[in-house]
Amino acid sequence: MEHNADDDPETEVPGDSVEILHDESQSHDHIADKESTENMFPKLHRIEPGKVGDQVELELEPGQFYTRITKAVQPPIFVIPSFLSNEECDYIIERAVENGLNTSHLFGADIESEFADSKIDRADISRISEQTWLHKQHLDHDFYTKLQKRVAMLTGIPVYVIQSSEPMQVVSYKPGGHYHAHLDSSDQDYHLPCCIQQHCGNKEETAKWAECCRLCRFITIMYYLNEPEEGGETAFPLADMNDELFNEKFVNLKGQQWTNLSRYCYNASLKISPRRGMAVMWYSHFVDEETGYLGQADARSNHGGCDIIKGTKWIANTWISSTSYKDRFIESVWYRNNEE
Ligand SMILES: O=C(O)CCC(=O)C(=O)O
Ligand SMILES: [Fe+2]
């Protein structure tokens, strides 16, 4: 098994002891020098994927080894089998059920009208699933901190950046359920503030939400909490696609059939079958070469969930958000200082 020395985990969890400025009145002038700025707001780390099939052993917790396997290079997509234990999977499902699930929506789109339109075939509805959000207070403290440290070790992203991101989203699909290909983040309106930094009221469930902020999800870590009996693969229709095909499929056919995973799942360049406890990790954005912070969204990260044929599928998402350079001092609405 290949061992990549560059990826050796540090003994210290990234950013575990980092203090950040929480006072929004602090202006940039208070940041004494470049070095301290970069310690507090480190540039984004994107793991080098190597080549498809590469395996790297990682000690993400003392004495606990995990294998990170490269599934694609553009964008980097990895799977980590048994990232969650069976007990952890069950625990997340239990908490989600306890919390109650609601119909999933789509950021910036009106899914209600798709459901309401009797002429729309179920296969053509963008998303059919139920979901809930698990905030810190819904989860056992030890579970919450342990998982965040494991995620920090996996990604090389500081714990406080992870804590500044959204709560965990848990999603459940029944037969016929799916999620057509999409980006997890926003690929436009780069002038808007990131949603993690902006109180958008309770507009989340409406298309209007996208008018007030944009999603700034740099990394997705998606966990399979169970295995459906049939179907429910996660498909990346454009991963590692050469430029010519990409232009043909994405640029020329923008918004057309390839996103429909109910009909075209088989055609995707990468499909991952759900395995209980497995994590799938990918980058939805490039790192801005000039600033080292959140860059443009990567269209090749389009992905979704194919139809469940038989059984139920449970997943959870951890999204790690990052701001762009100009907004790096604005505190996240999810980060609560002195809480620990
Ligand atoms: O269900 C899947 O496999 C993909 C889910 C997904 O893309 C999402 O929840 O954003
Ligand atoms: Fe997604």
mmCIF file of C-alpha atoms and ligand atoms in Angstrom:
data_model
loop_
_atom_site.group_PDB
_atom_site.id
_atom_site.type_symbol
_atom_site.label_atom_id
_atom_site.label_comp_id
_atom_site.label_asym_id
_atom_site.label_seq_id
_atom_site.Cartn_x
_atom_site.Cartn_y
_atom_site.Cartn_z
ATOM 1 C CA MET A 1 0.000 0.000 0.000
ATOM 2 C CA GLU A 2 1.377 3.368 -1.009
ATOM 3 C CA HIS A 3 2.221 5.673 1.815
ATOM 4 C CA ASN A 4 2.414 9.339 1.093
ATOM 5 C CA ALA A 5 4.730 11.068 3.528
ATOM 6 C CA ASP A 6 3.275 14.488 2.700
ATOM 7 C CA ASP A 7 -0.032 13.352 4.064
ATOM 8 C CA ASP A 8 1.249 12.039 7.338
ATOM 9 C CA PRO A 9 -1.129 13.344 9.944
ATOM 10 C CA GLU A 10 0.268 15.801 12.397
ATOM 11 C CA THR A 11 -0.048 14.785 15.999
ATOM 12 C CA GLU A 12 -1.886 18.027 16.594
ATOM 13 C CA VAL A 13 -5.364 18.548 15.136
ATOM 14 C CA PRO A 14 -5.294 21.409 12.620
ATOM 15 C CA GLY A 15 -6.374 24.649 14.201
ATOM 16 C CA ASP A 16 -7.408 23.035 17.458
ATOM 17 C CA SER A 17 -5.745 25.720 19.506
ATOM 18 C CA VAL A 18 -6.122 28.627 17.105
ATOM 19 C CA GLU A 19 -7.711 31.793 18.416
ATOM 20 C CA ILE A 20 -9.627 33.899 15.927
ATOM 21 C CA LEU A 21 -10.978 37.398 16.115
ATOM 22 C CA HIS A 22 -14.635 37.355 17.017
ATOM 23 C CA ASP A 23 -15.197 41.036 17.358
ATOM 24 C CA GLU A 24 -16.515 42.332 14.067
ATOM 25 C CA SER A 25 -15.464 45.813 15.082
ATOM 26 C CA GLN A 26 -11.857 44.693 14.775
ATOM 27 C CA SER A 27 -10.612 46.247 11.611
ATOM 28 C CA HIS A 28 -7.884 44.928 9.383
ATOM 29 C CA ASP A 29 -5.540 47.502 10.992
ATOM 30 C CA HIS A 30 -5.590 45.477 14.180
ATOM 31 C CA ILE A 31 -3.985 42.590 12.430
ATOM 32 C CA ALA A 32 -0.406 43.325 13.215
ATOM 33 C CA ASP A 33 1.451 41.524 10.502
ATOM 34 C CA LYS A 34 1.052 39.148 7.633
ATOM 35 C CA GLU A 35 2.296 36.173 9.610
ATOM 36 C CA SER A 36 -0.277 36.451 12.373
ATOM 37 C CA THR A 37 -3.050 36.998 9.801
ATOM 38 C CA GLU A 38 -2.113 33.796 8.067
ATOM 39 C CA ASN A 39 -1.998 31.886 11.336
ATOM 40 C CA MET A 40 -5.513 32.973 12.165
ATOM 41 C CA PHE A 41 -6.942 32.605 8.699
ATOM 42 C CA PRO A 42 -4.781 30.042 6.994
ATOM 43 C CA LYS A 43 -4.990 29.653 3.261
ATOM 44 C CA LEU A 44 -7.107 26.761 2.077
ATOM 45 C CA HIS A 45 -5.580 23.328 1.847
ATOM 46 C CA ARG A 46 -6.578 21.114 -1.081
ATOM 47 C CA ILE A 47 -5.256 17.573 -0.919
ATOM 48 C CA GLU A 48 -3.273 16.424 -3.946
ATOM 49 C CA PRO A 49 -5.231 13.451 -5.281
ATOM 50 C CA GLY A 50 -2.343 11.644 -7.011
ATOM 51 C CA LYS A 51 -3.908 9.280 -9.519
ATOM 52 C CA VAL A 52 -7.117 7.276 -9.542
ATOM 53 C CA GLY A 53 -6.758 4.191 -7.358
ATOM 54 C CA ASP A 54 -4.026 5.659 -5.119
ATOM 55 C CA GLN A 55 -4.435 4.652 -1.487
ATOM 56 C CA VAL A 56 -3.039 6.542 1.480
ATOM 57 C CA GLU A 57 -3.079 5.308 5.069
ATOM 58 C CA LEU A 58 -3.983 8.023 7.571
ATOM 59 C CA GLU A 59 -3.870 7.956 11.343
ATOM 60 C CA LEU A 60 -6.812 10.278 11.970
ATOM 61 C CA GLU A 61 -7.076 9.427 15.651
ATOM 62 C CA PRO A 62 -4.299 8.031 17.817
ATOM 63 C CA GLY A 63 -3.941 4.388 16.848
ATOM 64 C CA GLN A 64 -6.902 4.540 14.407
ATOM 65 C CA PHE A 65 -5.958 4.093 10.766
ATOM 66 C CA TYR A 66 -8.132 4.890 7.761
ATOM 67 C CA THR A 67 -7.561 4.413 4.036
ATOM 68 C CA ARG A 68 -8.131 7.313 1.665
ATOM 69 C CA ILE A 69 -8.682 6.145 -1.913
ATOM 70 C CA THR A 70 -8.595 8.489 -4.910
ATOM 71 C CA LYS A 71 -11.632 8.073 -7.172
ATOM 72 C CA ALA A 72 -11.080 11.129 -9.396
ATOM 73 C CA VAL A 73 -8.503 13.844 -9.935
ATOM 74 C CA GLN A 74 -10.624 16.594 -11.505
ATOM 75 C CA PRO A 75 -12.064 17.422 -9.035
ATOM 76 C CA PRO A 76 -10.231 15.466 -6.356
ATOM 77 C CA ILE A 77 -12.756 12.872 -5.122
ATOM 78 C CA PHE A 78 -11.847 10.416 -2.390
ATOM 79 C CA VAL A 79 -13.585 7.624 -0.527
ATOM 80 C CA ILE A 80 -12.670 6.625 3.010
ATOM 81 C CA PRO A 81 -14.213 3.230 3.875
ATOM 82 C CA SER A 82 -15.369 2.795 7.489
ATOM 83 C CA PHE A 83 -14.846 6.478 8.274
ATOM 84 C CA LEU A 84 -17.836 6.123 10.616
ATOM 85 C CA SER A 85 -18.407 3.062 12.776
ATOM 86 C CA ASN A 86 -21.727 1.202 12.584
ATOM 87 C CA GLU A 87 -22.627 2.666 15.985
ATOM 88 C CA GLU A 88 -21.935 6.185 14.740
ATOM 89 C CA CYS A 89 -24.105 5.585 11.631
ATOM 90 C CA ASP A 90 -26.968 4.300 13.765
ATOM 91 C CA TYR A 91 -26.550 7.156 16.213
ATOM 92 C CA ILE A 92 -26.864 9.785 13.449
ATOM 93 C CA ILE A 93 -29.965 8.100 11.977
ATOM 94 C CA GLU A 94 -31.561 7.871 15.439
ATOM 95 C CA ARG A 95 -30.928 11.548 16.156
ATOM 96 C CA ALA A 96 -32.343 12.504 12.738
ATOM 97 C CA VAL A 97 -35.508 10.450 13.238
ATOM 98 C CA GLU A 98 -35.900 11.943 16.698
ATOM 99 C CA ASN A 99 -35.567 15.403 15.199
ATOM 100 C CA GLY A 100 -38.117 14.753 12.439
ATOM 101 C CA LEU A 101 -37.476 14.934 8.701
ATOM 102 C CA ASN A 102 -39.026 17.286 6.155
ATOM 103 C CA THR A 103 -39.149 17.406 2.369
ATOM 104 C CA SER A 104 -35.781 18.514 0.967
ATOM 105 C CA HIS A 105 -35.578 21.788 -0.893
ATOM 106 C CA LEU A 106 -33.166 23.272 -3.372
ATOM 107 C CA PHE A 107 -31.128 26.389 -2.794
ATOM 108 C CA GLY A 108 -32.377 29.139 -5.078
ATOM 109 C CA ALA A 109 -35.025 26.978 -6.768
ATOM 110 C CA ASP A 110 -38.709 26.462 -6.245
ATOM 111 C CA ILE A 111 -39.113 22.724 -5.792
ATOM 112 C CA GLU A 112 -42.677 23.059 -4.497
ATOM 113 C CA SER A 113 -43.802 24.076 -7.969
ATOM 114 C CA GLU A 114 -42.175 20.963 -9.450
ATOM 115 C CA PHE A 115 -44.101 18.771 -7.011
ATOM 116 C CA ALA A 116 -47.291 20.731 -7.625
ATOM 117 C CA ASP A 117 -47.112 20.366 -11.403
ATOM 118 C CA SER A 118 -48.963 17.131 -12.171
ATOM 119 C CA LYS A 119 -47.499 17.114 -15.685
ATOM 120 C CA ILE A 120 -43.978 16.601 -14.310
ATOM 121 C CA ASP A 121 -42.920 12.985 -14.180
ATOM 122 C CA ARG A 122 -41.324 12.000 -10.863
ATOM 123 C CA ALA A 123 -38.136 11.160 -12.713
ATOM 124 C CA ASP A 124 -37.899 14.789 -13.800
ATOM 125 C CA ILE A 125 -38.294 16.311 -10.339
ATOM 126 C CA SER A 126 -34.889 17.636 -9.253
ATOM 127 C CA ARG A 127 -34.870 16.220 -5.756
ATOM 128 C CA ILE A 128 -37.052 13.710 -3.915
ATOM 129 C CA SER A 129 -35.868 13.118 -0.376
ATOM 130 C CA GLU A 130 -36.427 14.071 3.243
ATOM 131 C CA GLN A 131 -33.920 15.788 5.462
ATOM 132 C CA THR A 132 -33.123 17.377 8.769
ATOM 133 C CA TRP A 133 -30.297 19.407 10.261
ATOM 134 C CA LEU A 134 -28.405 18.192 13.315
ATOM 135 C CA HIS A 135 -26.955 21.098 15.229
ATOM 136 C CA LYS A 136 -24.357 20.789 17.925
ATOM 137 C CA GLN A 137 -27.037 20.672 20.614
ATOM 138 C CA HIS A 138 -28.680 17.646 18.989
ATOM 139 C CA LEU A 139 -25.518 15.601 19.276
ATOM 140 C CA ASP A 140 -23.599 14.082 22.120
ATOM 141 C CA HIS A 141 -20.631 16.341 22.935
ATOM 142 C CA ASP A 142 -18.023 13.576 22.681
ATOM 143 C CA PHE A 143 -19.393 12.354 19.371
ATOM 144 C CA TYR A 144 -19.497 15.900 17.982
ATOM 145 C CA THR A 145 -15.941 16.841 18.979
ATOM 146 C CA LYS A 146 -14.458 13.491 17.990
ATOM 147 C CA LEU A 147 -16.005 13.656 14.527
ATOM 148 C CA GLN A 148 -14.901 17.238 13.972
ATOM 149 C CA LYS A 149 -11.326 16.382 14.887
ATOM 150 C CA ARG A 150 -11.403 13.370 12.566
ATOM 151 C CA VAL A 151 -12.690 15.605 9.748
ATOM 152 C CA ALA A 152 -10.002 18.217 10.509
ATOM 153 C CA MET A 153 -7.304 15.555 10.348
ATOM 154 C CA LEU A 154 -8.712 14.198 7.093
ATOM 155 C CA THR A 155 -8.970 17.552 5.342
ATOM 156 C CA GLY A 156 -6.165 19.578 6.907
ATOM 157 C CA ILE A 157 -8.766 22.293 7.571
ATOM 158 C CA PRO A 158 -8.725 23.863 11.066
ATOM 159 C CA VAL A 159 -11.406 22.755 13.515
ATOM 160 C CA TYR A 160 -12.714 26.299 13.932
ATOM 161 C CA VAL A 161 -13.323 26.552 10.168
ATOM 162 C CA ILE A 162 -15.311 23.309 10.397
ATOM 163 C CA GLN A 163 -17.227 24.683 13.398
ATOM 164 C CA SER A 164 -17.928 27.845 11.416
ATOM 165 C CA SER A 165 -19.589 25.799 8.704
ATOM 166 C CA GLU A 166 -23.143 24.501 8.628
ATOM 167 C CA PRO A 167 -24.593 21.891 10.973
ATOM 168 C CA MET A 168 -24.758 18.292 9.778
ATOM 169 C CA GLN A 169 -27.492 17.573 7.239
ATOM 170 C CA VAL A 170 -29.088 14.120 7.286
ATOM 171 C CA VAL A 171 -31.003 12.954 4.218
ATOM 172 C CA SER A 172 -33.190 9.926 3.600
ATOM 173 C CA TYR A 173 -34.436 8.582 0.257
ATOM 174 C CA LYS A 174 -37.150 6.002 -0.417
ATOM 175 C CA PRO A 175 -37.695 4.068 -3.675
ATOM 176 C CA GLY A 176 -37.953 6.572 -6.532
ATOM 177 C CA GLY A 177 -36.041 9.109 -4.419
ATOM 178 C CA HIS A 178 -33.062 10.805 -6.043
ATOM 179 C CA TYR A 179 -31.166 14.054 -6.377
ATOM 180 C CA HIS A 180 -30.292 15.180 -9.874
ATOM 181 C CA ALA A 181 -26.795 16.439 -10.611
ATOM 182 C CA HIS A 182 -25.978 19.730 -8.954
ATOM 183 C CA LEU A 183 -23.162 21.681 -7.345
ATOM 184 C CA ASP A 184 -23.171 21.773 -3.554
ATOM 185 C CA SER A 185 -22.032 25.392 -3.682
ATOM 186 C CA SER A 186 -22.837 28.571 -5.618
ATOM 187 C CA ASP A 187 -21.159 29.144 -8.960
ATOM 188 C CA GLN A 188 -22.439 32.669 -9.409
ATOM 189 C CA ASP A 189 -23.231 35.829 -7.451
ATOM 190 C CA TYR A 190 -19.673 35.908 -6.157
ATOM 191 C CA HIS A 191 -20.354 39.443 -4.912
ATOM 192 C CA LEU A 192 -22.871 38.196 -2.313
ATOM 193 C CA PRO A 193 -21.772 37.347 1.239
ATOM 194 C CA CYS A 194 -21.435 33.678 2.136
ATOM 195 C CA CYS A 195 -24.589 32.249 3.738
ATOM 196 C CA ILE A 196 -22.551 31.170 6.766
ATOM 197 C CA GLN A 197 -21.886 34.852 7.443
ATOM 198 C CA GLN A 198 -25.313 36.237 6.769
ATOM 199 C CA HIS A 199 -28.545 35.896 8.728
ATOM 200 C CA CYS A 200 -31.061 35.217 6.010
ATOM 201 C CA GLY A 201 -34.003 34.797 8.335
ATOM 202 C CA ASN A 202 -36.138 31.756 7.689
ATOM 203 C CA LYS A 203 -35.895 32.127 3.969
ATOM 204 C CA GLU A 204 -34.008 28.850 3.682
ATOM 205 C CA GLU A 205 -36.999 27.001 2.376
ATOM 206 C CA THR A 206 -37.691 29.414 -0.427
ATOM 207 C CA ALA A 207 -36.039 30.338 -3.680
ATOM 208 C CA LYS A 208 -35.541 33.850 -2.257
ATOM 209 C CA TRP A 209 -32.774 32.702 0.060
ATOM 210 C CA ALA A 210 -30.323 32.831 -2.830
ATOM 211 C CA GLU A 211 -30.978 36.559 -3.233
ATOM 212 C CA CYS A 212 -29.378 37.338 0.094
ATOM 213 C CA CYS A 213 -26.316 35.094 0.172
ATOM 214 C CA ARG A 214 -24.375 32.441 -1.704
ATOM 215 C CA LEU A 215 -23.231 28.996 -0.635
ATOM 216 C CA CYS A 216 -19.476 28.841 -0.063
ATOM 217 C CA ARG A 217 -19.036 25.116 0.446
ATOM 218 C CA PHE A 218 -15.400 24.325 -0.316
ATOM 219 C CA ILE A 219 -15.487 20.640 0.656
ATOM 220 C CA THR A 220 -18.262 18.084 0.933
ATOM 221 C CA ILE A 221 -17.863 15.067 3.158
ATOM 222 C CA MET A 222 -20.813 12.801 2.616
ATOM 223 C CA TYR A 223 -21.312 9.725 4.783
ATOM 224 C CA TYR A 224 -23.343 6.680 3.816
ATOM 225 C CA LEU A 225 -25.223 5.690 6.951
ATOM 226 C CA ASN A 226 -26.694 2.510 5.464
ATOM 227 C CA GLU A 227 -26.903 0.569 2.218
ATOM 228 C CA PRO A 228 -30.065 0.556 0.111
ATOM 229 C CA GLU A 229 -30.890 -2.849 -1.350
ATOM 230 C CA GLU A 230 -30.642 -1.565 -4.906
ATOM 231 C CA GLY A 231 -29.750 1.733 -6.608
ATOM 232 C CA GLY A 232 -28.854 4.987 -4.872
ATOM 233 C CA GLU A 233 -25.346 5.374 -6.272
ATOM 234 C CA THR A 234 -23.709 8.769 -6.014
ATOM 235 C CA ALA A 235 -22.915 9.827 -9.578
ATOM 236 C CA PHE A 236 -20.414 12.401 -10.853
ATOM 237 C CA PRO A 237 -21.339 12.793 -14.540
ATOM 238 C CA LEU A 238 -18.424 15.131 -15.384
ATOM 239 C CA ALA A 239 -15.590 13.933 -13.126
ATOM 240 C CA ASP A 240 -12.244 13.564 -14.906
ATOM 241 C CA MET A 241 -13.916 14.306 -18.210
ATOM 242 C CA ASN A 242 -11.541 15.576 -20.895
ATOM 243 C CA ASP A 243 -12.012 19.140 -22.094
ATOM 244 C CA GLU A 244 -13.542 18.212 -25.410
ATOM 245 C CA LEU A 245 -16.270 16.028 -23.912
ATOM 246 C CA PHE A 246 -16.725 18.436 -21.046
ATOM 247 C CA ASN A 247 -17.353 21.305 -23.442
ATOM 248 C CA GLU A 248 -19.729 19.207 -25.453
ATOM 249 C CA LYS A 249 -21.632 17.945 -22.437
ATOM 250 C CA PHE A 250 -21.493 20.816 -20.021
ATOM 251 C CA VAL A 251 -21.027 23.976 -22.035
ATOM 252 C CA ASN A 252 -23.147 23.104 -25.051
ATOM 253 C CA LEU A 253 -25.815 21.160 -23.211
ATOM 254 C CA LYS A 254 -25.899 23.333 -20.129
ATOM 255 C CA GLY A 255 -28.895 22.565 -17.972
ATOM 256 C CA GLN A 256 -29.999 19.728 -20.189
ATOM 257 C CA GLN A 257 -30.542 16.031 -19.841
ATOM 258 C CA TRP A 258 -27.201 14.917 -18.383
ATOM 259 C CA THR A 259 -28.181 16.290 -14.987
ATOM 260 C CA ASN A 260 -31.178 13.942 -14.854
ATOM 261 C CA LEU A 261 -29.794 11.024 -12.879
ATOM 262 C CA SER A 262 -33.116 9.188 -12.862
ATOM 263 C CA ARG A 263 -32.643 8.754 -16.593
ATOM 264 C CA TYR A 264 -28.875 9.023 -17.120
ATOM 265 C CA CYS A 265 -27.222 7.642 -13.997
ATOM 266 C CA TYR A 266 -25.644 4.857 -16.054
ATOM 267 C CA ASN A 267 -23.887 7.440 -18.203
ATOM 268 C CA ALA A 268 -21.942 9.155 -15.403
ATOM 269 C CA SER A 269 -18.155 9.012 -15.549
ATOM 270 C CA LEU A 270 -17.958 8.052 -11.867
ATOM 271 C CA LYS A 271 -20.506 6.195 -9.768
ATOM 272 C CA ILE A 272 -19.994 5.256 -6.135
ATOM 273 C CA SER A 273 -22.147 2.594 -4.499
ATOM 274 C CA PRO A 274 -23.236 3.291 -0.927
ATOM 275 C CA ARG A 275 -21.289 1.367 1.709
ATOM 276 C CA ARG A 276 -22.282 1.820 5.329
ATOM 277 C CA GLY A 277 -19.786 4.043 7.169
ATOM 278 C CA MET A 278 -17.958 5.112 4.011
ATOM 279 C CA ALA A 279 -17.213 8.812 3.548
ATOM 280 C CA VAL A 280 -16.981 10.419 0.116
ATOM 281 C CA MET A 281 -15.053 13.665 0.035
ATOM 282 C CA TRP A 282 -14.689 16.178 -2.799
ATOM 283 C CA TYR A 283 -13.948 19.808 -3.575
ATOM 284 C CA SER A 284 -16.623 22.009 -5.113
ATOM 285 C CA HIS A 285 -14.274 24.981 -5.553
ATOM 286 C CA PHE A 286 -10.770 25.735 -6.683
ATOM 287 C CA VAL A 287 -8.482 27.670 -4.391
ATOM 288 C CA ASP A 288 -7.996 31.204 -5.688
ATOM 289 C CA GLU A 289 -4.385 31.261 -6.834
ATOM 290 C CA GLU A 290 -3.865 34.864 -5.890
ATOM 291 C CA THR A 291 -5.450 34.933 -2.437
ATOM 292 C CA GLY A 292 -5.312 31.285 -1.305
ATOM 293 C CA TYR A 293 -8.980 31.514 -0.287
ATOM 294 C CA LEU A 294 -12.212 30.295 -1.883
ATOM 295 C CA GLY A 295 -11.974 30.483 -5.666
ATOM 296 C CA GLN A 296 -14.367 29.682 -8.496
ATOM 297 C CA ALA A 297 -16.721 26.723 -8.300
ATOM 298 C CA ASP A 298 -15.584 23.634 -10.197
ATOM 299 C CA ALA A 299 -18.260 22.494 -12.674
ATOM 300 C CA ARG A 300 -16.714 19.015 -12.810
ATOM 301 C CA SER A 301 -17.841 18.515 -9.197
ATOM 302 C CA ASN A 302 -21.471 18.217 -10.361
ATOM 303 C CA HIS A 303 -22.938 15.141 -8.705
ATOM 304 C CA GLY A 304 -26.129 13.685 -7.321
ATOM 305 C CA GLY A 305 -27.902 10.602 -6.029
ATOM 306 C CA CYS A 306 -29.338 8.088 -8.518
ATOM 307 C CA ASP A 307 -32.795 6.597 -8.014
ATOM 308 C CA ILE A 308 -33.320 4.228 -5.146
ATOM 309 C CA ILE A 309 -34.721 1.075 -6.683
ATOM 310 C CA LYS A 310 -35.240 -0.931 -3.494
ATOM 311 C CA GLY A 311 -34.819 -0.140 0.180
ATOM 312 C CA THR A 312 -33.979 3.155 1.878
ATOM 313 C CA LYS A 313 -30.831 5.241 1.661
ATOM 314 C CA TRP A 314 -29.536 7.377 4.504
ATOM 315 C CA ILE A 315 -26.689 9.851 4.098
ATOM 316 C CA ALA A 316 -25.292 12.758 6.073
ATOM 317 C CA ASN A 317 -23.384 15.775 4.769
ATOM 318 C CA THR A 318 -20.668 17.788 6.431
ATOM 319 C CA TRP A 319 -19.972 20.875 4.357
ATOM 320 C CA ILE A 320 -16.830 22.804 5.075
ATOM 321 C CA SER A 321 -17.346 26.375 4.017
ATOM 322 C CA SER A 322 -14.727 28.977 3.440
ATOM 323 C CA THR A 323 -15.034 32.613 2.720
ATOM 324 C CA SER A 324 -13.222 34.472 0.030
ATOM 325 C CA TYR A 325 -10.299 36.673 0.879
ATOM 326 C CA LYS A 326 -12.189 39.916 1.327
ATOM 327 C CA ASP A 327 -14.650 38.423 3.831
ATOM 328 C CA ARG A 328 -12.186 36.440 5.892
ATOM 329 C CA PHE A 329 -12.634 38.527 9.060
ATOM 330 C CA ILE A 330 -16.409 38.266 9.211
ATOM 331 C CA GLU A 331 -17.454 35.715 11.800
ATOM 332 C CA SER A 332 -19.687 32.831 10.834
ATOM 333 C CA VAL A 333 -23.221 32.764 12.201
ATOM 334 C CA TRP A 334 -22.510 29.154 13.204
ATOM 335 C CA TYR A 335 -19.413 29.864 15.275
ATOM 336 C CA ARG A 336 -20.011 30.593 18.933
ATOM 337 C CA ASN A 337 -16.977 31.813 20.809
ATOM 338 C CA ASN A 338 -16.213 30.490 24.298
ATOM 339 C CA GLU A 339 -18.717 27.716 23.901
ATOM 340 C CA GLU A 340 -16.258 24.916 24.413
HETATM 341 O O1 LIG B 1 -27.439 11.054 -2.231
HETATM 342 C C1 LIG B 1 -26.364 11.219 -2.768
HETATM 343 O O2 LIG B 1 -25.650 10.264 -3.110
HETATM 344 C C2 LIG B 1 -25.873 12.602 -3.059
HETATM 345 C C3 LIG B 1 -26.446 13.622 -2.103
HETATM 346 C C4 LIG B 1 -26.053 15.022 -2.410
HETATM 347 O O3 LIG B 1 -25.457 15.303 -3.383
HETATM 348 C C5 LIG B 1 -26.396 16.099 -1.465
HETATM 349 O O4 LIG B 1 -27.064 15.835 -0.453
HETATM 350 O O5 LIG B 1 -26.001 17.258 -1.714
HETATM 351 FE FE FE B 2 -24.739 17.330 -3.289
#
